PDB file of C-alpha atoms and ligand atoms in Angstrom:
ATOM      1  CA  MET A  16     105.215  77.565 109.921  1.00  0.00           C
ATOM      2  CA  LYS A  17     102.428  80.099 110.449  1.00  0.00           C
ATOM      3  CA  ALA A  18     105.013  82.878 110.783  1.00  0.00           C
ATOM      4  CA  GLU A  19     106.526  82.023 107.386  1.00  0.00           C
ATOM      5  CA  ARG A  20     103.116  81.764 105.788  1.00  0.00           C
ATOM      6  CA  LEU A  21     102.104  85.112 107.272  1.00  0.00           C
ATOM      7  CA  ALA A  22     105.311  86.730 105.997  1.00  0.00           C
ATOM      8  CA  LYS A  23     104.613  85.390 102.507  1.00  0.00           C
ATOM      9  CA  ILE A  24     100.991  86.550 102.603  1.00  0.00           C
ATOM     10  CA  ARG A  25     102.021  90.051 103.713  1.00  0.00           C
ATOM     11  CA  ARG A  26     104.682  90.172 100.982  1.00  0.00           C
ATOM     12  CA  VAL A  27     102.178  89.146  98.296  1.00  0.00           C
ATOM     13  CA  LEU A  28      99.545  91.583  99.545  1.00  0.00           C
ATOM     14  CA  SER A  29     102.096  94.378  99.621  1.00  0.00           C
ATOM     15  CA  HIS A  30     102.590  93.799  95.875  1.00  0.00           C
ATOM     16  CA  ARG A  31      98.884  93.769  95.017  1.00  0.00           C
ATOM     17  CA  GLN A  32      97.877  96.406  92.471  1.00  0.00           C
ATOM     18  CA  PRO A  33      94.334  97.650  93.132  1.00  0.00           C
ATOM     19  CA  THR A  34      94.680  99.834  90.022  1.00  0.00           C
ATOM     20  CA  LEU A  35      95.257  96.940  87.611  1.00  0.00           C
ATOM     21  CA  SER A  36      92.444  94.631  86.579  1.00  0.00           C
ATOM     22  CA  VAL A  37      90.900  92.565  83.819  1.00  0.00           C
ATOM     23  CA  LEU A  38      87.326  92.333  82.575  1.00  0.00           C
ATOM     24  CA  LEU A  39      86.482  89.088  80.803  1.00  0.00           C
ATOM     25  CA  GLU A  40      83.575  89.396  78.394  1.00  0.00           C
ATOM     26  CA  GLU A  41      81.926  85.980  78.361  1.00  0.00           C
ATOM     27  CA  VAL A  42      85.128  83.930  78.470  1.00  0.00           C
ATOM     28  CA  HIS A  43      83.571  80.501  78.945  1.00  0.00           C
ATOM     29  CA  LYS A  44      86.241  77.798  78.884  1.00  0.00           C
ATOM     30  CA  PRO A  45      87.386  76.620  82.330  1.00  0.00           C
ATOM     31  CA  HIS A  46      91.055  76.361  81.368  1.00  0.00           C
ATOM     32  CA  ASN A  47      91.070  79.913  79.990  1.00  0.00           C
ATOM     33  CA  LEU A  48      89.388  81.433  83.048  1.00  0.00           C
ATOM     34  CA  SER A  49      91.765  79.437  85.252  1.00  0.00           C
ATOM     35  CA  ALA A  50      94.894  80.441  83.353  1.00  0.00           C
ATOM     36  CA  ILE A  51      93.888  84.123  83.305  1.00  0.00           C
ATOM     37  CA  LEU A  52      93.293  84.168  87.073  1.00  0.00           C
ATOM     38  CA  ARG A  53      96.700  82.564  87.571  1.00  0.00           C
ATOM     39  CA  SER A  54      98.375  85.306  85.520  1.00  0.00           C
ATOM     40  CA  CYS A  55      96.383  87.917  87.451  1.00  0.00           C
ATOM     41  CA  ASP A  56      97.755  86.523  90.696  1.00  0.00           C
ATOM     42  CA  ALA A  57     101.288  86.514  89.303  1.00  0.00           C
ATOM     43  CA  VAL A  58     101.281  90.199  88.373  1.00  0.00           C
ATOM     44  CA  GLY A  59      99.373  91.295  91.467  1.00  0.00           C
ATOM     45  CA  VAL A  60      95.861  91.994  90.189  1.00  0.00           C
ATOM     46  CA  PHE A  61      93.798  92.689  93.287  1.00  0.00           C
ATOM     47  CA  GLU A  62      90.354  91.955  91.860  1.00  0.00           C
ATOM     48  CA  ALA A  63      89.269  90.613  88.456  1.00  0.00           C
ATOM     49  CA  HIS A  64      85.924  91.095  86.710  1.00  0.00           C
ATOM     50  CA  ALA A  65      83.871  88.907  84.419  1.00  0.00           C
ATOM     51  CA  VAL A  66      80.686  89.249  82.419  1.00  0.00           C
ATOM     52  CA  VAL A  67      78.834  85.983  82.930  1.00  0.00           C
ATOM     53  CA  PRO A  68      78.602  83.972  79.677  1.00  0.00           C
ATOM     54  CA  LYS A  69      75.151  82.984  78.378  1.00  0.00           C
ATOM     55  CA  GLY A  70      75.669  79.389  79.539  1.00  0.00           C
ATOM     56  CA  GLY A  71      76.804  80.425  83.047  1.00  0.00           C
ATOM     57  CA  MET A  72      80.229  80.885  84.616  1.00  0.00           C
ATOM     58  CA  PRO A  73      82.791  78.189  83.866  1.00  0.00           C
ATOM     59  CA  THR A  74      84.302  76.367  86.806  1.00  0.00           C
ATOM     60  CA  TYR A  75      87.995  76.563  87.627  1.00  0.00           C
ATOM     61  CA  ASN A  76      90.254  73.622  86.910  1.00  0.00           C
ATOM     62  CA  ALA A  77      93.792  72.618  87.867  1.00  0.00           C
ATOM     63  CA  THR A  78      95.210  75.163  85.388  1.00  0.00           C
ATOM     64  CA  SER A  79      94.457  77.879  87.938  1.00  0.00           C
ATOM     65  CA  GLY A  80      96.953  76.598  90.527  1.00  0.00           C
ATOM     66  CA  SER A  81      94.236  77.707  93.026  1.00  0.00           C
ATOM     67  CA  ALA A  82      94.698  81.362  92.004  1.00  0.00           C
ATOM     68  CA  GLU A  83      90.948  81.865  92.524  1.00  0.00           C
ATOM     69  CA  LYS A  84      91.678  81.748  96.273  1.00  0.00           C
ATOM     70  CA  TRP A  85      93.821  84.863  95.981  1.00  0.00           C
ATOM     71  CA  VAL A  86      92.148  86.880  93.223  1.00  0.00           C
ATOM     72  CA  PRO A  87      88.444  87.552  93.784  1.00  0.00           C
ATOM     73  CA  LEU A  88      86.353  87.555  90.622  1.00  0.00           C
ATOM     74  CA  ARG A  89      83.472  90.037  90.571  1.00  0.00           C
ATOM     75  CA  LEU A  90      80.655  89.022  88.274  1.00  0.00           C
ATOM     76  CA  HIS A  91      78.661  91.361  86.041  1.00  0.00           C
ATOM     77  CA  ARG A  92      75.537  90.699  84.003  1.00  0.00           C
ATOM     78  CA  GLU A  93      76.459  92.950  81.098  1.00  0.00           C
ATOM     79  CA  ALA A  94      79.592  94.398  79.607  1.00  0.00           C
ATOM     80  CA  LEU A  95      78.620  98.041  79.133  1.00  0.00           C
ATOM     81  CA  PRO A  96      77.641  98.804  82.752  1.00  0.00           C
ATOM     82  CA  ALA A  97      80.795  96.999  83.897  1.00  0.00           C
ATOM     83  CA  ILE A  98      82.967  99.094  81.582  1.00  0.00           C
ATOM     84  CA  ARG A  99      81.258 102.293  82.704  1.00  0.00           C
ATOM     85  CA  GLU A 100      81.716 101.352  86.341  1.00  0.00           C
ATOM     86  CA  MET A 101      85.441 100.837  85.836  1.00  0.00           C
ATOM     87  CA  GLN A 102      85.725 104.128  83.969  1.00  0.00           C
ATOM     88  CA  ALA A 103      83.805 105.926  86.732  1.00  0.00           C
ATOM     89  CA  ARG A 104      86.361 104.509  89.172  1.00  0.00           C
ATOM     90  CA  GLY A 105      89.110 106.145  87.113  1.00  0.00           C
ATOM     91  CA  PHE A 106      90.319 103.107  85.153  1.00  0.00           C
ATOM     92  CA  GLN A 107      91.212 103.318  81.479  1.00  0.00           C
ATOM     93  CA  VAL A 108      89.531 100.335  79.846  1.00  0.00           C
ATOM     94  CA  LEU A 109      91.652  98.811  77.096  1.00  0.00           C
ATOM     95  CA  ALA A 110      89.755  96.476  74.777  1.00  0.00           C
ATOM     96  CA  THR A 111      91.889  93.810  73.163  1.00  0.00           C
ATOM     97  CA  HIS A 112      90.256  94.200  69.794  1.00  0.00           C
ATOM     98  CA  LEU A 113      91.360  94.640  66.219  1.00  0.00           C
ATOM     99  CA  SER A 114      89.768  97.834  64.888  1.00  0.00           C
ATOM    100  CA  GLU A 115      90.787 100.899  62.922  1.00  0.00           C
ATOM    101  CA  ARG A 116      91.774 102.673  66.122  1.00  0.00           C
ATOM    102  CA  ALA A 117      93.671  99.694  67.579  1.00  0.00           C
ATOM    103  CA  VAL A 118      97.264 100.361  68.645  1.00  0.00           C
ATOM    104  CA  ASP A 119     100.147  98.095  69.624  1.00  0.00           C
ATOM    105  CA  TYR A 120      99.563  97.163  73.293  1.00  0.00           C
ATOM    106  CA  ARG A 121     103.104  98.346  74.158  1.00  0.00           C
ATOM    107  CA  GLU A 122     102.207 101.944  73.313  1.00  0.00           C
ATOM    108  CA  LEU A 123      99.921 102.305  76.336  1.00  0.00           C
ATOM    109  CA  ASP A 124     100.784 103.579  79.803  1.00  0.00           C
ATOM    110  CA  TYR A 125      99.901 100.809  82.270  1.00  0.00           C
ATOM    111  CA  THR A 126     100.999 102.797  85.295  1.00  0.00           C
ATOM    112  CA  ARG A 127      97.602 104.503  84.986  1.00  0.00           C
ATOM    113  CA  PRO A 128      94.648 102.682  86.576  1.00  0.00           C
ATOM    114  CA  THR A 129      94.016 100.092  83.864  1.00  0.00           C
ATOM    115  CA  CYS A 130      91.436  97.417  83.134  1.00  0.00           C
ATOM    116  CA  VAL A 131      92.200  95.044  80.255  1.00  0.00           C
ATOM    117  CA  LEU A 132      89.041  93.880  78.479  1.00  0.00           C
ATOM    118  CA  LEU A 133      89.312  90.398  76.974  1.00  0.00           C
ATOM    119  CA  GLY A 134      86.808  88.751  74.677  1.00  0.00           C
ATOM    120  CA  ALA A 135      85.121  85.404  74.316  1.00  0.00           C
ATOM    121  CA  GLU A 136      87.055  82.557  72.751  1.00  0.00           C
ATOM    122  CA  LYS A 137      85.087  82.489  69.537  1.00  0.00           C
ATOM    123  CA  TRP A 138      83.564  85.947  69.147  1.00  0.00           C
ATOM    124  CA  GLY A 139      86.093  88.191  70.793  1.00  0.00           C
ATOM    125  CA  VAL A 140      85.178  91.530  72.380  1.00  0.00           C
ATOM    126  CA  SER A 141      81.707  92.748  71.328  1.00  0.00           C
ATOM    127  CA  GLN A 142      81.514  95.767  69.049  1.00  0.00           C
ATOM    128  CA  ALA A 143      79.653  97.795  71.671  1.00  0.00           C
ATOM    129  CA  ALA A 144      82.238  97.031  74.350  1.00  0.00           C
ATOM    130  CA  ALA A 145      85.127  97.822  72.002  1.00  0.00           C
ATOM    131  CA  GLU A 146      83.543 101.189  71.205  1.00  0.00           C
ATOM    132  CA  ALA A 147      82.886 101.983  74.866  1.00  0.00           C
ATOM    133  CA  ALA A 148      86.513 101.234  75.790  1.00  0.00           C
ATOM    134  CA  ASP A 149      89.035 104.062  76.080  1.00  0.00           C
ATOM    135  CA  ALA A 150      91.383 102.401  73.604  1.00  0.00           C
ATOM    136  CA  ASN A 151      91.647  99.272  71.483  1.00  0.00           C
ATOM    137  CA  VAL A 152      94.919  97.373  71.688  1.00  0.00           C
ATOM    138  CA  ILE A 153      96.392  94.473  69.760  1.00  0.00           C
ATOM    139  CA  ILE A 154      99.335  92.187  70.149  1.00  0.00           C
ATOM    140  CA  PRO A 155     100.948  92.193  66.696  1.00  0.00           C
ATOM    141  CA  MET A 156     100.640  88.818  64.970  1.00  0.00           C
ATOM    142  CA  MET A 157     103.164  87.644  62.346  1.00  0.00           C
ATOM    143  CA  GLY A 158     101.978  84.075  61.868  1.00  0.00           C
ATOM    144  CA  MET A 159      99.382  82.168  59.897  1.00  0.00           C
ATOM    145  CA  VAL A 160      96.872  82.095  62.781  1.00  0.00           C
ATOM    146  CA  GLN A 161      94.882  85.297  63.297  1.00  0.00           C
ATOM    147  CA  SER A 162      94.642  85.406  67.067  1.00  0.00           C
ATOM    148  CA  LEU A 163      96.187  84.139  70.283  1.00  0.00           C
ATOM    149  CA  ASN A 164      94.476  82.055  72.899  1.00  0.00           C
ATOM    150  CA  VAL A 165      92.735  84.528  75.223  1.00  0.00           C
ATOM    151  CA  SER A 166      94.757  83.496  78.275  1.00  0.00           C
ATOM    152  CA  VAL A 167      98.000  84.006  76.361  1.00  0.00           C
ATOM    153  CA  ALA A 168      96.832  87.453  75.246  1.00  0.00           C
ATOM    154  CA  ALA A 169      95.905  88.288  78.860  1.00  0.00           C
ATOM    155  CA  ALA A 170      99.310  87.204  80.150  1.00  0.00           C
ATOM    156  CA  THR A 171     101.185  89.105  77.445  1.00  0.00           C
ATOM    157  CA  ILE A 172      99.481  92.387  78.292  1.00  0.00           C
ATOM    158  CA  LEU A 173      99.475  91.889  82.061  1.00  0.00           C
ATOM    159  CA  PHE A 174     103.203  91.272  82.072  1.00  0.00           C
ATOM    160  CA  GLU A 175     103.780  94.435  80.049  1.00  0.00           C
ATOM    161  CA  ALA A 176     101.780  96.208  82.760  1.00  0.00           C
ATOM    162  CA  GLN A 177     103.950  94.530  85.391  1.00  0.00           C
ATOM    163  CA  ARG A 178     107.147  95.566  83.548  1.00  0.00           C
ATOM    164  CA  GLN A 179     106.070  99.208  83.412  1.00  0.00           C
ATOM    165  CA  ARG A 180     104.868  99.204  87.008  1.00  0.00           C
ATOM    166  CA  LEU A 181     108.069  97.611  88.277  1.00  0.00           C
ATOM    167  CA  ARG A 182     110.078 100.308  86.502  1.00  0.00           C
ATOM    168  CA  ALA A 183     107.832 102.984  88.026  1.00  0.00           C
ATOM    169  CA  GLY A 184     108.385 101.576  91.543  1.00  0.00           C
ATOM    170  CA  MET A 185     104.740 100.583  91.947  1.00  0.00           C
ATOM    171  CA  TYR A 186     105.670  97.297  93.650  1.00  0.00           C
ATOM    172  CA  ASP A 187     108.078  98.947  96.080  1.00  0.00           C
ATOM    173  CA  ALA A 188     105.493 100.064  98.620  1.00  0.00           C
ATOM    174  CA  PRO A 189     102.056  98.601  99.375  1.00  0.00           C
ATOM    175  CA  GLN A 190      99.222 100.110  97.361  1.00  0.00           C
ATOM    176  CA  LEU A 191      96.643  98.634  99.725  1.00  0.00           C
ATOM    177  CA  ASP A 192      95.994 100.672 102.841  1.00  0.00           C
ATOM    178  CA  PRO A 193      97.455  99.127 106.024  1.00  0.00           C
ATOM    179  CA  GLU A 194      94.040  98.203 107.437  1.00  0.00           C
ATOM    180  CA  THR A 195      92.953  96.296 104.310  1.00  0.00           C
ATOM    181  CA  LEU A 196      96.335  94.591 104.178  1.00  0.00           C
ATOM    182  CA  GLU A 197      95.979  93.326 107.756  1.00  0.00           C
ATOM    183  CA  LEU A 198      92.334  92.260 107.293  1.00  0.00           C
ATOM    184  CA  LEU A 199      93.232  90.282 104.196  1.00  0.00           C
ATOM    185  CA  SER A 200      96.298  88.806 105.897  1.00  0.00           C
ATOM    186  CA  PHE A 201      94.001  87.335 108.522  1.00  0.00           C
ATOM    187  CA  GLU A 202      91.498  86.076 105.930  1.00  0.00           C
ATOM    188  CA  TRP A 203      94.203  84.450 103.806  1.00  0.00           C
ATOM    189  CA  LEU A 204      95.912  82.835 106.796  1.00  0.00           C
ATOM    190  CA  TYR A 205      92.738  81.684 108.561  1.00  0.00           C
ATOM    191  CA  PRO A 206      89.918  81.523 105.975  1.00  0.00           C
ATOM    192  CA  GLU A 207      87.598  79.313 108.060  1.00  0.00           C
ATOM    193  CA  LEU A 208      88.151  81.302 111.249  1.00  0.00           C
ATOM    194  CA  ALA A 209      87.605  84.552 109.355  1.00  0.00           C
ATOM    195  CA  GLU A 210      84.263  83.175 108.166  1.00  0.00           C
ATOM    196  CA  ILE A 211      83.205  82.532 111.770  1.00  0.00           C
ATOM    197  CA  TYR A 212      84.160  86.068 112.834  1.00  0.00           C
ATOM    198  CA  ARG A 213      82.248  87.514 109.870  1.00  0.00           C
ATOM    199  CA  GLU A 214      79.134  85.463 110.702  1.00  0.00           C
ATOM    200  CA  ARG A 215      79.275  86.789 114.262  1.00  0.00           C
ATOM    201  CA  SER A 216      79.960  90.343 112.987  1.00  0.00           C
ATOM    202  CA  GLU A 217      83.015  90.430 115.244  1.00  0.00           C
ATOM    203  CA  PRO A 218      86.336  92.049 114.325  1.00  0.00           C
ATOM    204  CA  TYR A 219      89.204  89.708 113.516  1.00  0.00           C
ATOM    205  CA  PRO A 220      91.784  89.251 116.263  1.00  0.00           C
ATOM    206  CA  ALA A 221      95.222  90.797 115.801  1.00  0.00           C
ATOM    207  CA  LEU A 222      98.068  88.381 114.994  1.00  0.00           C
ATOM    208  CA  ASP A 223     101.293  88.018 116.954  1.00  0.00           C
ATOM    209  CA  GLU A 224     104.749  87.715 115.354  1.00  0.00           C
ATOM    210  CA  GLN A 225     104.251  83.955 114.981  1.00  0.00           C
ATOM    211  CA  GLY A 226     100.957  84.469 113.118  1.00  0.00           C
ATOM    212  CA  MET A 227      98.893  83.292 116.085  1.00  0.00           C
ATOM    213  CA  PRO A 228      95.611  85.101 116.897  1.00  0.00           C
ATOM    214  CA  LEU A 229      95.747  87.365 119.966  1.00  0.00           C
ATOM    215  CA  GLU A 230      92.960  88.155 122.400  1.00  0.00           C
ATOM    216  CA  ARG A 231      92.727  91.777 121.321  1.00  0.00           C
ATOM    217  CA  PRO A 232      90.857  92.623 118.099  1.00  0.00           C
ATOM    218  CA  LEU A 233      92.594  93.826 114.957  1.00  0.00           C
ATOM    219  CA  SER A 234      92.828  97.649 114.785  1.00  0.00           C
TER     220      SER A 234
HETATM  221  C1  SAM B 317      90.621  83.761  70.212  1.00  0.00           C
HETATM  222  S1  SAM B 317      90.439  85.451  70.407  1.00  0.00           S
HETATM  223  C2  SAM B 317      88.917  85.844  69.596  1.00  0.00           C
HETATM  224  C3  SAM B 317      89.021  85.824  68.141  1.00  0.00           C
HETATM  225  C4  SAM B 317      87.827  86.442  67.494  1.00  0.00           C
HETATM  226  N1  SAM B 317      87.534  85.738  66.290  1.00  0.00           N
HETATM  227  C5  SAM B 317      88.045  87.909  67.219  1.00  0.00           C
HETATM  228  O1  SAM B 317      88.009  88.296  66.069  1.00  0.00           O
HETATM  229  O2  SAM B 317      88.264  88.695  68.148  1.00  0.00           O
HETATM  230  C6  SAM B 317      89.897  85.627  72.075  1.00  0.00           C
HETATM  231  C7  SAM B 317      90.388  86.862  72.755  1.00  0.00           C
HETATM  232  O3  SAM B 317      91.798  86.792  72.928  1.00  0.00           O
HETATM  233  C8  SAM B 317      92.357  88.095  72.909  1.00  0.00           C
HETATM  234  N2  SAM B 317      93.338  88.141  71.804  1.00  0.00           N
HETATM  235  C9  SAM B 317      93.702  87.118  71.016  1.00  0.00           C
HETATM  236  N3  SAM B 317      94.633  87.495  70.146  1.00  0.00           N
HETATM  237  C10 SAM B 317      94.890  88.795  70.386  1.00  0.00           C
HETATM  238  C11 SAM B 317      95.779  89.755  69.817  1.00  0.00           C
HETATM  239  N4  SAM B 317      96.611  89.447  68.843  1.00  0.00           N
HETATM  240  N5  SAM B 317      95.769  91.002  70.310  1.00  0.00           N
HETATM  241  C12 SAM B 317      94.952  91.326  71.341  1.00  0.00           C
HETATM  242  N6  SAM B 317      94.100  90.465  71.906  1.00  0.00           N
HETATM  243  C13 SAM B 317      94.060  89.217  71.455  1.00  0.00           C
HETATM  244  C14 SAM B 317      91.197  89.050  72.729  1.00  0.00           C
HETATM  245  O4  SAM B 317      90.718  89.422  74.000  1.00  0.00           O
HETATM  246  C15 SAM B 317      90.165  88.178  72.037  1.00  0.00           C
HETATM  247  O5  SAM B 317      88.866  88.662  72.229  1.00  0.00           O
END
């Protein structure tokens, strides 16, 4: 059982894309946050980001399918410093925002380090954040309603990123370094045990073929 679980965890981690992320600007409805995290997990987002809404972070609900266990969400107080941090790390920040410079989301190259900026349910992406972003992108709309639900917009763009990255072979070999992959494998397989090792500041034990902890420490 543990061996199968470990194999699945290693497979999933070997598909994680540390160069693909989302930044949610005050998305405040639990089902939207939950659905977005679930799509992030599905395409292999390694870490997601969120600017905390005025009323506080929403909780997750069943819509997430427990994706929050597999995709850490880093919280930010404000949008502009978060955008600048991502840009300083080499990410292009794409604001999903209708503006004069907005282009069809399919025109962008998602094999580059990319962070998709998504706006609040009612207000969308703020003007300042849209201007600070490297590009503004839209999903063309042909219907009577002006916009999509934010989680649907997130999924649409993330799966375009996945399509391009699959074609570029970016899921063929792990993008995480081997040490991080093994550390996370242990944490995902034994979350409570990992907590104990962290509290004691001790290295995790290595795992045998069956996924059982060995006496010797990892690495
Ligand atoms: C319901 S929409 C916000 C509508 C808001 N009134 C506005 O003008 O932006 C919530 C979020 O979903 C995303 N979104 C919805 N429809 C989109 C579309 N057609 N293209 C790109 N992003 C979209 C954007 O991130 C947007 O901020």
